Short mmCIF file of C-alpha atoms and ligand atoms in Angstrom, two decimals:
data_model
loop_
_atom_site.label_atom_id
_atom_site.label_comp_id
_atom_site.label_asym_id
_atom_site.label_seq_id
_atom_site.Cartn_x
_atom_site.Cartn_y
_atom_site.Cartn_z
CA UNK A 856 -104.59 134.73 96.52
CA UNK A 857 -101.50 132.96 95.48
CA UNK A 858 -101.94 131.59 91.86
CA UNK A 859 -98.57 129.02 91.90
CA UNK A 860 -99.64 126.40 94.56
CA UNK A 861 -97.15 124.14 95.22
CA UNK A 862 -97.78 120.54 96.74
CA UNK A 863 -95.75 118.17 97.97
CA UNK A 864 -96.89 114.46 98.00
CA UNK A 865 -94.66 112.45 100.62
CA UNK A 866 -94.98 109.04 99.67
CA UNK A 867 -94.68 110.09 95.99
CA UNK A 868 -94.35 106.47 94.71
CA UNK A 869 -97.52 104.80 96.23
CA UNK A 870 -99.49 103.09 93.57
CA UNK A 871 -102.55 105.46 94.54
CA UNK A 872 -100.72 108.48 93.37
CA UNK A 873 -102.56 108.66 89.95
CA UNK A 874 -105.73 108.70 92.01
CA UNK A 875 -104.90 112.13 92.96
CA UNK A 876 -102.71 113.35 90.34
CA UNK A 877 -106.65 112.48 88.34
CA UNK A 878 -108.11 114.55 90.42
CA UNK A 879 -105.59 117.82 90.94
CA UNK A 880 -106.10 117.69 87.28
CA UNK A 881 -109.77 117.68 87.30
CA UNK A 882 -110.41 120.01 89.70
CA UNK A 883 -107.29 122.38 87.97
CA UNK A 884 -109.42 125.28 87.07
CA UNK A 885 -109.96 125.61 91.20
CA UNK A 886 -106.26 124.61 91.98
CA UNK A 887 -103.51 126.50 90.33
CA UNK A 888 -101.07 124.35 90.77
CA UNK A 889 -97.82 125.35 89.59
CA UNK A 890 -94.97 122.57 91.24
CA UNK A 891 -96.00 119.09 92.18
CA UNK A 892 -93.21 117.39 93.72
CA UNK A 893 -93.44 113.75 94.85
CA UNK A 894 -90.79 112.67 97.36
CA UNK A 895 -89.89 109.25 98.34
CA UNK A 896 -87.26 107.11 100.38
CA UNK A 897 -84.34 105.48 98.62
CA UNK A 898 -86.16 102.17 98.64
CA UNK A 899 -88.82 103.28 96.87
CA UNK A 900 -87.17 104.89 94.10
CA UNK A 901 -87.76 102.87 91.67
CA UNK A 902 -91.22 102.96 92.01
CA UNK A 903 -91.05 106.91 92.33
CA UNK A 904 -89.66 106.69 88.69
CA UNK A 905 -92.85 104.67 87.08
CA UNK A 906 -95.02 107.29 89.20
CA UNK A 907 -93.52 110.09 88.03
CA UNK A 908 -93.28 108.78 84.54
CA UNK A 909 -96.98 108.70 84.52
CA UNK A 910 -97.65 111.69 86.02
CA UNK A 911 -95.57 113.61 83.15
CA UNK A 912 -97.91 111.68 80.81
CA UNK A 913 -101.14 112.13 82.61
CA UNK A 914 -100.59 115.99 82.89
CA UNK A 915 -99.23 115.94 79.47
CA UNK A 916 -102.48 114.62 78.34
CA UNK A 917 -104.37 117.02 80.17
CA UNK A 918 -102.71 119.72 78.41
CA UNK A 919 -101.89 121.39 81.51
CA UNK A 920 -98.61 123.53 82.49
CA UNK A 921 -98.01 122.08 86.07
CA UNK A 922 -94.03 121.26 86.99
CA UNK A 923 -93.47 117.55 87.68
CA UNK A 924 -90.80 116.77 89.88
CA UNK A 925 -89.23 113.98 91.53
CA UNK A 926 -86.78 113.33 94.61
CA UNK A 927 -85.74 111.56 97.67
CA UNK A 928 -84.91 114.72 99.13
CA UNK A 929 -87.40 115.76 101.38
CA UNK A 930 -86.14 118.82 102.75
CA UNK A 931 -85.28 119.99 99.31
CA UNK A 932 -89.14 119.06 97.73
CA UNK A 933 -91.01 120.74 100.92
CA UNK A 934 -88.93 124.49 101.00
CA UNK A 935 -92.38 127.10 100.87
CA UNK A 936 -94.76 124.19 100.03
CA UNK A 937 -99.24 124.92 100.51
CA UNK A 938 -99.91 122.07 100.85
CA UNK A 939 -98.03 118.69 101.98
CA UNK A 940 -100.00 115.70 101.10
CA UNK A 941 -98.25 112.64 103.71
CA UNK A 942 -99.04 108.87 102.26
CA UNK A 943 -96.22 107.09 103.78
CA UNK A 944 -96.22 103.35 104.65
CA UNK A 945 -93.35 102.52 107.03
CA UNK A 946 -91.57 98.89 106.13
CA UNK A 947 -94.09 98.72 103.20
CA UNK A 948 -96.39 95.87 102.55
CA UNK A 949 -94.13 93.13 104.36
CA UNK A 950 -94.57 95.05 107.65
CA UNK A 951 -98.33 94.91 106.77
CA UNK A 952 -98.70 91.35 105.86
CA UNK A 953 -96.97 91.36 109.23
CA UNK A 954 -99.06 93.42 111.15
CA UNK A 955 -102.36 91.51 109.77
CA UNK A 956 -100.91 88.01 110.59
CA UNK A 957 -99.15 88.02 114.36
CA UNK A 958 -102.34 89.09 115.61
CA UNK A 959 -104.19 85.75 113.60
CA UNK A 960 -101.73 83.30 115.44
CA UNK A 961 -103.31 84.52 118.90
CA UNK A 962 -107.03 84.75 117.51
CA UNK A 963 -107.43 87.93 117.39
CA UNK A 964 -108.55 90.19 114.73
CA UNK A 965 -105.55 90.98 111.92
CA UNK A 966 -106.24 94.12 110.04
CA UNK A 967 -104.14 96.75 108.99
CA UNK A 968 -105.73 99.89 111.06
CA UNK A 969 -107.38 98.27 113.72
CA UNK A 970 -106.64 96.04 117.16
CA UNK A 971 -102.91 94.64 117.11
CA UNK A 972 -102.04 95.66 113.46
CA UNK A 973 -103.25 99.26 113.44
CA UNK A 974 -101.12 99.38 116.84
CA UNK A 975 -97.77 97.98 115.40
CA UNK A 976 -98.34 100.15 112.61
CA UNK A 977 -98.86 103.27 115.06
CA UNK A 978 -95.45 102.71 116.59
CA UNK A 979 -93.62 102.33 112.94
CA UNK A 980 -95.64 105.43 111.73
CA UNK A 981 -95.65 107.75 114.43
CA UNK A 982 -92.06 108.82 114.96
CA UNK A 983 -91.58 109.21 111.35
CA UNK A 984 -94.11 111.64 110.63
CA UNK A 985 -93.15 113.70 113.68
CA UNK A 986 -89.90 114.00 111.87
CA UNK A 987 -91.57 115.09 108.20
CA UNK A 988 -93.51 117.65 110.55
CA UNK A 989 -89.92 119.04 111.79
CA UNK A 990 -88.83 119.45 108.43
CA UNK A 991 -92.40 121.24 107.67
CA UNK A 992 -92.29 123.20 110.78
CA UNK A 993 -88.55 124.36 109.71
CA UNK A 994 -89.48 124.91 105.51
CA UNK A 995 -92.90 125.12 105.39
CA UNK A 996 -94.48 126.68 108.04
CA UNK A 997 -97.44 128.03 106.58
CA UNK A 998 -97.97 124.82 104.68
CA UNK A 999 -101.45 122.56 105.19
CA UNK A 1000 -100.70 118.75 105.93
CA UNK A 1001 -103.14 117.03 104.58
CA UNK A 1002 -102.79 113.91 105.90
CA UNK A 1003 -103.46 110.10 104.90
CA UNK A 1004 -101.39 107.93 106.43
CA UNK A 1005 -102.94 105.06 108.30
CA UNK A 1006 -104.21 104.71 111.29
CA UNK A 1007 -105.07 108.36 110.33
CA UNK A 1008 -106.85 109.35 113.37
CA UNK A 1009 -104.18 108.32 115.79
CA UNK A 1010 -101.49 110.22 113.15
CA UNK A 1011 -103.79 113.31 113.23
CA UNK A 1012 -103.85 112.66 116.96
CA UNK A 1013 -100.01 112.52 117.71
CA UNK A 1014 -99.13 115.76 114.81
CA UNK A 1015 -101.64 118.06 116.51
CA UNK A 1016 -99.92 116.40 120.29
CA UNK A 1017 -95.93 116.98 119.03
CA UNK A 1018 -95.90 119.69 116.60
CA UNK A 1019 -97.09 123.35 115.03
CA UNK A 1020 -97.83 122.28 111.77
CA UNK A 1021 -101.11 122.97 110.48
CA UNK A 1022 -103.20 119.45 109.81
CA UNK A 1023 -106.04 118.16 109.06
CA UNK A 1024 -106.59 114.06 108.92
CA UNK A 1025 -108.85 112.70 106.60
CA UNK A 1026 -110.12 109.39 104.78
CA UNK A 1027 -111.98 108.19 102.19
CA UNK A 1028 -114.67 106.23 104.90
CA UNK A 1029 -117.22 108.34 104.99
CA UNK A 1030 -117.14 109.47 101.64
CA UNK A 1031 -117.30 105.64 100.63
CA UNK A 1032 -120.86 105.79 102.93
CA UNK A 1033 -121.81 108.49 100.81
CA UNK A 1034 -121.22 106.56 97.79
CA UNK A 1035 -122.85 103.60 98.75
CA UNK A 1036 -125.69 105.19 100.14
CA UNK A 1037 -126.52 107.25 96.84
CA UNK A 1038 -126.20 104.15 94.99
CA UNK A 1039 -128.53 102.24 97.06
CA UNK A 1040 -130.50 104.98 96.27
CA UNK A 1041 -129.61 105.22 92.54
CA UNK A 1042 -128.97 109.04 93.35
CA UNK A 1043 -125.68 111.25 92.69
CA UNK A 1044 -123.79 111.53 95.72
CA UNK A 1045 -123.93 115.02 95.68
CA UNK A 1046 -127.54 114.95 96.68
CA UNK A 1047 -126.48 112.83 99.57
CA UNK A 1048 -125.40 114.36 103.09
CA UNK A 1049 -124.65 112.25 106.41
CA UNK A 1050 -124.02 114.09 109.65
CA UNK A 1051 -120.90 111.94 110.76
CA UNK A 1052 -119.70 111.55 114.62
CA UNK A 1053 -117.04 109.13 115.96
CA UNK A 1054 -113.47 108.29 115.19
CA UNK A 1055 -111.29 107.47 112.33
CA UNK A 1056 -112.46 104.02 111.04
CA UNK A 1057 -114.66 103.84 113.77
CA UNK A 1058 -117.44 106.34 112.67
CA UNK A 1059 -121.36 106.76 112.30
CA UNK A 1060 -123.74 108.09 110.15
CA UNK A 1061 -126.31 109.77 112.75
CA UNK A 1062 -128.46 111.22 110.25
CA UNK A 1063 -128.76 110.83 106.41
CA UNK A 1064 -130.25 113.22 103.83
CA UNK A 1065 -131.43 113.68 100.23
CA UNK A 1066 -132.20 116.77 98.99
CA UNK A 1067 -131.62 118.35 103.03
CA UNK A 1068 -134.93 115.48 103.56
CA UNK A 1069 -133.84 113.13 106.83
CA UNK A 1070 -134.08 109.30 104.93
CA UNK A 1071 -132.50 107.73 108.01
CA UNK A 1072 -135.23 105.24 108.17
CA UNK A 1073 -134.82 104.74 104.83
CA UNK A 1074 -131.39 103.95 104.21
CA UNK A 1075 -131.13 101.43 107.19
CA UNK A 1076 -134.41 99.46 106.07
CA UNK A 1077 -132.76 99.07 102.81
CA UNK A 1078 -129.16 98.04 104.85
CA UNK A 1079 -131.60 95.50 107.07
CA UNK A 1080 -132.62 93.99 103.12
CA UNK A 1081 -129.09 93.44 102.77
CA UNK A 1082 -127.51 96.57 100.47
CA UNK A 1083 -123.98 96.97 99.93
CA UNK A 1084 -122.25 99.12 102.51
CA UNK A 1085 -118.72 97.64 102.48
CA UNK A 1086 -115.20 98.53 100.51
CA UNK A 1087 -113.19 96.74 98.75
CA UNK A 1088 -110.30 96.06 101.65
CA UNK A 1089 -113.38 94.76 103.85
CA UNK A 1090 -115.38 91.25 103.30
CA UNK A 1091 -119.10 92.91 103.16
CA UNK A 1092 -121.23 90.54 105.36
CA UNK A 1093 -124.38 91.64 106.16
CA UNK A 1094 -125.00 93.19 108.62
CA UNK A 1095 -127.99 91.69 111.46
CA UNK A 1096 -131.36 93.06 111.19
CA UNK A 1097 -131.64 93.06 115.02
CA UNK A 1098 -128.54 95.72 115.49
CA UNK A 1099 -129.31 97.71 113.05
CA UNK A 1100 -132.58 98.09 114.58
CA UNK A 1101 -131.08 98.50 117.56
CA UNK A 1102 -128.19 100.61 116.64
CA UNK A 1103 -130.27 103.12 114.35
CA UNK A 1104 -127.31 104.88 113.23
CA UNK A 1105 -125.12 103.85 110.00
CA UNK A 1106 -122.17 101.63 111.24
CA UNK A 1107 -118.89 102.09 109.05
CA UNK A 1108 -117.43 99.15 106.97
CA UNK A 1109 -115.12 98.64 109.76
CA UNK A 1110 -117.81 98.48 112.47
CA UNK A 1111 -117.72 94.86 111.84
CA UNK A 1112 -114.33 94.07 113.25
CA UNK A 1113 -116.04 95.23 116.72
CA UNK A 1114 -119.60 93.81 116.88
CA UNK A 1115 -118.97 90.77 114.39
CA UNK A 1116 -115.68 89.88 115.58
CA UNK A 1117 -116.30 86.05 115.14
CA UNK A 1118 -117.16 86.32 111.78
CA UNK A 1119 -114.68 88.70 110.47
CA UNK A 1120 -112.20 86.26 112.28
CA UNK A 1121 -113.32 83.44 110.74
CA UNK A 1122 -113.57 85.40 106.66
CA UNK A 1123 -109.92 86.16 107.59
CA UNK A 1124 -108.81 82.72 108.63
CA UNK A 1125 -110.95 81.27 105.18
CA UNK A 1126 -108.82 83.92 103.17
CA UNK A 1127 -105.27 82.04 104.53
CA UNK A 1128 -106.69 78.52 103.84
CA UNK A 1129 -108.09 79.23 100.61
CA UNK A 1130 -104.84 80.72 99.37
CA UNK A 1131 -106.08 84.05 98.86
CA UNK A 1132 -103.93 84.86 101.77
CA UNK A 1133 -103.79 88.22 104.32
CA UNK A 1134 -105.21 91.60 102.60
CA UNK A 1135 -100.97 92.74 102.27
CA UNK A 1136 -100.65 90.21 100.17
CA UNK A 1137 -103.48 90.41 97.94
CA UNK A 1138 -102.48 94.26 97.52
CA UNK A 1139 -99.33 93.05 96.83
CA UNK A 1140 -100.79 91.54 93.63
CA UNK A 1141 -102.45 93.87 92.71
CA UNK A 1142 -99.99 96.60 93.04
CA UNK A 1143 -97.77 94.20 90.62
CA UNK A 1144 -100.47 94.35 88.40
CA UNK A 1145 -100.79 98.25 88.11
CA UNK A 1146 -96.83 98.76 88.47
CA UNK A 1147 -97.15 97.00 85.24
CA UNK A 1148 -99.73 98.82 83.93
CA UNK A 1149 -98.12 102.03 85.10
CA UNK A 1150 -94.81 101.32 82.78
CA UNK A 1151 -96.64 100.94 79.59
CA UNK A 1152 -95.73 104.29 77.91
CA UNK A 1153 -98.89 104.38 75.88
CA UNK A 1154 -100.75 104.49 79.06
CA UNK A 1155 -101.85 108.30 80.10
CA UNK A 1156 -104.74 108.12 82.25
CA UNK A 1157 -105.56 106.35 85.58
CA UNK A 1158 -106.46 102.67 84.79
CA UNK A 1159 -109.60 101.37 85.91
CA UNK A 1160 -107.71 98.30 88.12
CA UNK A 1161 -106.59 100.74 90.65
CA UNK A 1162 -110.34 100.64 92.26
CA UNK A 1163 -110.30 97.73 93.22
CA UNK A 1164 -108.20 99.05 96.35
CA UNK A 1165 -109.57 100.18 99.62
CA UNK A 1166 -108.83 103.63 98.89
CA UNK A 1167 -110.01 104.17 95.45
CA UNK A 1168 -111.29 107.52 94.94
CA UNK A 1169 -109.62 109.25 97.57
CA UNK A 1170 -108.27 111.98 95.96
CA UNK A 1171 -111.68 113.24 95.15
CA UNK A 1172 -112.17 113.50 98.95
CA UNK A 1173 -108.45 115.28 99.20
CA UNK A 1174 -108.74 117.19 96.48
CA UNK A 1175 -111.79 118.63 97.24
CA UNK A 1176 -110.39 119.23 100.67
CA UNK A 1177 -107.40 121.25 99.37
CA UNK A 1178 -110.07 123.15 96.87
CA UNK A 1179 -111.62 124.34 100.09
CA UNK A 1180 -109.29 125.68 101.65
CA UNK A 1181 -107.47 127.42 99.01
CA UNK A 1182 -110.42 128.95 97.76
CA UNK A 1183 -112.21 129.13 101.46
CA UNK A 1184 -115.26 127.44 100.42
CA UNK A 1185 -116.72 126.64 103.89
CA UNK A 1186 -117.69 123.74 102.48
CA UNK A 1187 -118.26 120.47 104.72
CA UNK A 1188 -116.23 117.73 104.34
CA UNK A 1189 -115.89 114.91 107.36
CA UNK A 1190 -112.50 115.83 108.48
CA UNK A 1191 -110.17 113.90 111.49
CA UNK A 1192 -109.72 117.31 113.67
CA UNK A 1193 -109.42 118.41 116.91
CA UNK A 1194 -112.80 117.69 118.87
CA UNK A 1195 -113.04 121.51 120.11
CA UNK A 1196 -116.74 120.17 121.85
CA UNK A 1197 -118.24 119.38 118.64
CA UNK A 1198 -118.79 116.06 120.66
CA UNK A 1199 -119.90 116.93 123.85
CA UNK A 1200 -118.32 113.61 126.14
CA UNK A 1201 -114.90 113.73 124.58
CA UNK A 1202 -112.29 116.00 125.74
CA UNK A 1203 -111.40 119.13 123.29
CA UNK A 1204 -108.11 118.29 122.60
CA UNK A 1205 -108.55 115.26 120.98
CA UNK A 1206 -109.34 114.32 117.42
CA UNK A 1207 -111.92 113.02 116.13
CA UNK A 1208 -113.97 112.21 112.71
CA UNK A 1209 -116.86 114.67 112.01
CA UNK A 1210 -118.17 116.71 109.29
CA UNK A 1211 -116.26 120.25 109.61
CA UNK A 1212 -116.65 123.73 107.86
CA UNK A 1213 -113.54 123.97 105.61
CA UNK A 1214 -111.98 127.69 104.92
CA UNK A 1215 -108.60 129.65 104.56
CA UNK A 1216 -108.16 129.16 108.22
CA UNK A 1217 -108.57 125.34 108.28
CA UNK A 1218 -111.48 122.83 109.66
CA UNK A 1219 -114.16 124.21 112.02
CA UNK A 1220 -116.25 121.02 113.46
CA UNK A 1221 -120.16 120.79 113.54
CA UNK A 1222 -121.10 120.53 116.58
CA UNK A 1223 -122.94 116.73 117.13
CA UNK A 1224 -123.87 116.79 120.62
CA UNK A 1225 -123.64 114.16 123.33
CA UNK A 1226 -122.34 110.39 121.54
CA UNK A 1227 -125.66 108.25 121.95
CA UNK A 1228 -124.87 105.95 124.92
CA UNK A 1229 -124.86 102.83 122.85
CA UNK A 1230 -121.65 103.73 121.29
CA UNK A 1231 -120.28 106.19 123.90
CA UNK A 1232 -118.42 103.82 125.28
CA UNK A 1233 -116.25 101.84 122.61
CA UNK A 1234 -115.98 105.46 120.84
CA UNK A 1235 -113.99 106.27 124.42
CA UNK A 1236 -112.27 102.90 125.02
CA UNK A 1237 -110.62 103.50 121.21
CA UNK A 1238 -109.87 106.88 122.26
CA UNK A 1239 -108.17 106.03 125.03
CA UNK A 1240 -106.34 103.45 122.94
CA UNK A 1241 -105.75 105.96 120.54
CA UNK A 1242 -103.95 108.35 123.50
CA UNK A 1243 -102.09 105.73 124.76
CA UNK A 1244 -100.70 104.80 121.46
CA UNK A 1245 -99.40 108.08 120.75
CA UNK A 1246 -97.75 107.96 124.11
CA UNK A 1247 -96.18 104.58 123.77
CA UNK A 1248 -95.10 105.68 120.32
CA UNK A 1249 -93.58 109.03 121.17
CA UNK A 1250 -92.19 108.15 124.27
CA UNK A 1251 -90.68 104.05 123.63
CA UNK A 1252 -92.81 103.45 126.99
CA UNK A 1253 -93.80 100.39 127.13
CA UNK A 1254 -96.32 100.09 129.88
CA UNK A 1255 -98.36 102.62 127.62
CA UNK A 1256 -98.11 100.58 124.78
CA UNK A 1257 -98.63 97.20 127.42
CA UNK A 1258 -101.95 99.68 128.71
CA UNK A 1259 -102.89 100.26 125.12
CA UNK A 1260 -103.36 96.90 123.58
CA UNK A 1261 -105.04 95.78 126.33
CA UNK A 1262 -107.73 98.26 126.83
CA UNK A 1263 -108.57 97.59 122.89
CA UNK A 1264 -111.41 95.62 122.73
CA UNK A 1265 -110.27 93.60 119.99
CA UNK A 1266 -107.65 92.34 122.68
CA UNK A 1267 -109.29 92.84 125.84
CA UNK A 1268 -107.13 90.83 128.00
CA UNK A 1269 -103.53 91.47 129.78
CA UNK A 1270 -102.05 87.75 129.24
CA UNK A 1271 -102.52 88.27 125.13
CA UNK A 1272 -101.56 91.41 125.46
CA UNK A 1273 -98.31 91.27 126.77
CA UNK A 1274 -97.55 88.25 124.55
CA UNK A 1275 -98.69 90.55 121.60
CA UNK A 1276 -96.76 93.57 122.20
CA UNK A 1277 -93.64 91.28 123.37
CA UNK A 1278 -93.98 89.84 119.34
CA UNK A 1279 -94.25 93.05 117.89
CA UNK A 1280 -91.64 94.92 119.50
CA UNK A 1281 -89.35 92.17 118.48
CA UNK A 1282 -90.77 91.92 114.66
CA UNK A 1283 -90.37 95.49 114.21
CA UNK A 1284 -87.31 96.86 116.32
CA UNK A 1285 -85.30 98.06 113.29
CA UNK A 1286 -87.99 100.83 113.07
CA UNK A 1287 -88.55 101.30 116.49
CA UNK A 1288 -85.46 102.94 118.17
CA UNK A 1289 -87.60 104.64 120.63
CA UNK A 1290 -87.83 101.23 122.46
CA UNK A 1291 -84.45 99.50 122.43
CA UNK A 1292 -83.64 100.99 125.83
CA UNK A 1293 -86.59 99.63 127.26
CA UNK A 1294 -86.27 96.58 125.57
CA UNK A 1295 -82.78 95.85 127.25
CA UNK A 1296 -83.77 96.61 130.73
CA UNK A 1297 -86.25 94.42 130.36
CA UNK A 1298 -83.89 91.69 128.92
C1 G6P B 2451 -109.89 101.97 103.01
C2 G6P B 2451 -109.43 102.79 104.17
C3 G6P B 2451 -108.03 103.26 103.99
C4 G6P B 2451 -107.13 102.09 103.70
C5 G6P B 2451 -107.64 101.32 102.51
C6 G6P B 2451 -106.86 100.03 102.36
O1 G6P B 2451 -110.11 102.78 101.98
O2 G6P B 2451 -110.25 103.87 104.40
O3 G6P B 2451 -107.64 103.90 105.16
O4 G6P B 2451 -105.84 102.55 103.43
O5 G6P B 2451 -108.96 100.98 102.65
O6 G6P B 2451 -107.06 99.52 101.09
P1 G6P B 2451 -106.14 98.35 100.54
O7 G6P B 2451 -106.56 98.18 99.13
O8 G6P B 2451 -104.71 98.81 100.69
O9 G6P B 2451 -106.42 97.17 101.39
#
């Protein structure tokens, strides 16, 4: 087994990469790790610099022998790398703030994975992870992507489409509805198992255990009393007694965009007035905050401010990932991988969110069955969103990308649609090359 892992984070200079540099250095005694290289674009370089900074204090700390390096050289950082970590936000937070507010001016839903905003943010994203995967493919063949970036699934869904490299897609959602279900609970999460099924930010619990004991029942009585079962990136109104009665499965945090769409609408419009402004921006304060933080010299550890983002503590759920497969654990972790009939009304080739048996030779998924009707269909209209995305993205078509947006049922209509895509094709055609032809004929 090789004893000098070396990982590559792309995306080196996010504000989340103490998260995991706290946890490769927790779970070190599993993970040799040897070289840890974090690689970002020009732009971001000076963050890169506080990151890296702390990281060379953090392992320092830790008393550990594990090679820090730094570089906006991709190709150089990812020669023979295990294990490529990808974390990348394409035009940053002002393309976000972007992304959650066009959508707002037309009514609709503005969030930063889902309906209009996880769409624009597809078509940044896409192409330039195809081209990190070209550079893995070339230097790194036998390397695992682990990766992160947002919308994950539909990532997940266009590297396994347009490349060989080896991936699995993964978030911190269901390991959030782990957490909050063994606090509810007042239980360690480790006692706590949930068979997942659906997509990426669009998945269930179907069945919930302590001990290996179904608690189903359980858990959702306490969720009809009102318990928490939110994160911190989503407003956590309860959810109605009547669905969840009616549902009997565990909807995600994100559920609520679909089946309280009025609601969350209205939270995000109360957010603008009262100042507090579009999730990008408040993460834009906060990431001022911990930049600050992060540049005090005396500081050596991960500070506490970083969970109050939507993606605290997901480096336990990566690291633990990596862990897995370097030491083939087959343990189960709820993975974004391809369906292979794990559920039995999707096609195989696509990916989806379920737990999955995690060795040397990657993710194998539990097979769930047949989606309970109830959800069946919005788990294939998002799909089918999801496909077309990847299309529109890959290709610059732009009767995909017209197709997509409206068959996503936080759209729904043609007439909003085209206006829509028409607004975000123009916001974001510096990063979208692949439609500037299309864009002229249509001129
Ligand atoms: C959740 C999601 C992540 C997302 C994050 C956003 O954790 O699972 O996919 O990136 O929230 O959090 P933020 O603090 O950036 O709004």
């Amino acid at each position: 087994m090789n004893n000098r892992l070396k990982i590559v984070v792309i995306g080196g200079g996010s504000s989340y990469t103490p998260e995991l540099v706290e946890g490769l250095i927790k779970r070190f005694h599993e993970l040799p790790i040897a070289e840890l290289h974090l690689v970002d674009i020009e732009d971001g370089k000076h963050k890169l610099d506080i990151i890296y900074d702390l990281t060379q204090r953090m392992i320092a700390k830790a008393g550990l022998c594990i090679e820090v390096r730094k570089t906006v050289n991709r190709r150089e950082a990812l020669s023979d790398a295990d294990f490529v970590v990808t974390q990348i936000r394409v035009g940053g937070l002002k393309c976000r703030a972007n992304d959650e507010k066009l959508p707002l001016k037309h009514n609709l839903i503005g969030q930063e994975t889902n309906g209009a905003g996880g769409f624009a943010k597809a078509l940044r994203t896409i192409p330039a992870i195809l081209d990190i995967c070209k550079d893995i493919e070339e230097l790194a063949p036998n390397a695992w992507l682990i990766n992160f970036t947002n919308p994950a699934g539909i990532i997940t869904e266009a590297v396994t489409r347009y490349s060989k490299v080896k991936v699995i897609g993964l978030c911190n959602v269901p390991l959030g509805m782990i957490n909050n279900v063994a606090q509810i609970l007042e239980v360690a999460s480790s006692r706590i198992n949930i068979d997942f099924v659906g997509l990426n930010h669009m998945v269930f619990g179907k069945d919930i255990y302590l001990d290996g004991n179904k608690i189903t029942d359980l858990v959702l009585k306490r969720v009809c009393d009102g318990a928490y079962m939110s994160m911190n990136n989503i407003p956590d109104l309860n959810w109605s007694v009547d669905f969840i009665k009616a549902l009997r499965l565990l909807p995600c945090p994100y559920h609520r965009y679909y089946f309280m769409t009025d609601k969350m609408l209205d939270e995000e419009r109360k957010a603008i007035e009262d100042g507090s402004g579009v999730r990008a921006e408040q993460v834009q304060k906060i990431e001022h905050e911990l930049f600050e933080l992060y540049k005090e010299p005396m500081l050596d550890v991960k500070p506490a401010v970083l969970e109050k983002r939507g993606g605290a503590y997901y480096s336990e759920a990566a690291v633990s990932l990596i862990s897995s497969i370097h030491n083939d654990k087959k343990a189960i972790h709820a993975v974004n991988v391809r369906n292979n009939s794990a559920i039995a009304n999707l096609p195989e080739d696509v990916i989806v969110e379920v737990n999955a048996v995690i060795g040397r030779n990657g993710a194998i998924p539990i097979t769930t069955g047949q989606l309970p009707i109830h959800i069946n269909g919005l788990i294939q209209s998002i799909k089918s969103f999801e496909l077309l995305t990847v299309e529109a993205a890959v290709l610059g078509d732009y009767y995909k990308a017209l197709m997509a947006l409206t068959i996503n049922p936080l759209i729904g209509a043609i007439d909003i649609a085209k206006k829509v895509l028409d607004e975000i094709l123009q916001q974001n055609i510096s990063y979208l090359p692949q439609f500037k032809k299309e864009l002229r004929e249509k001129e």
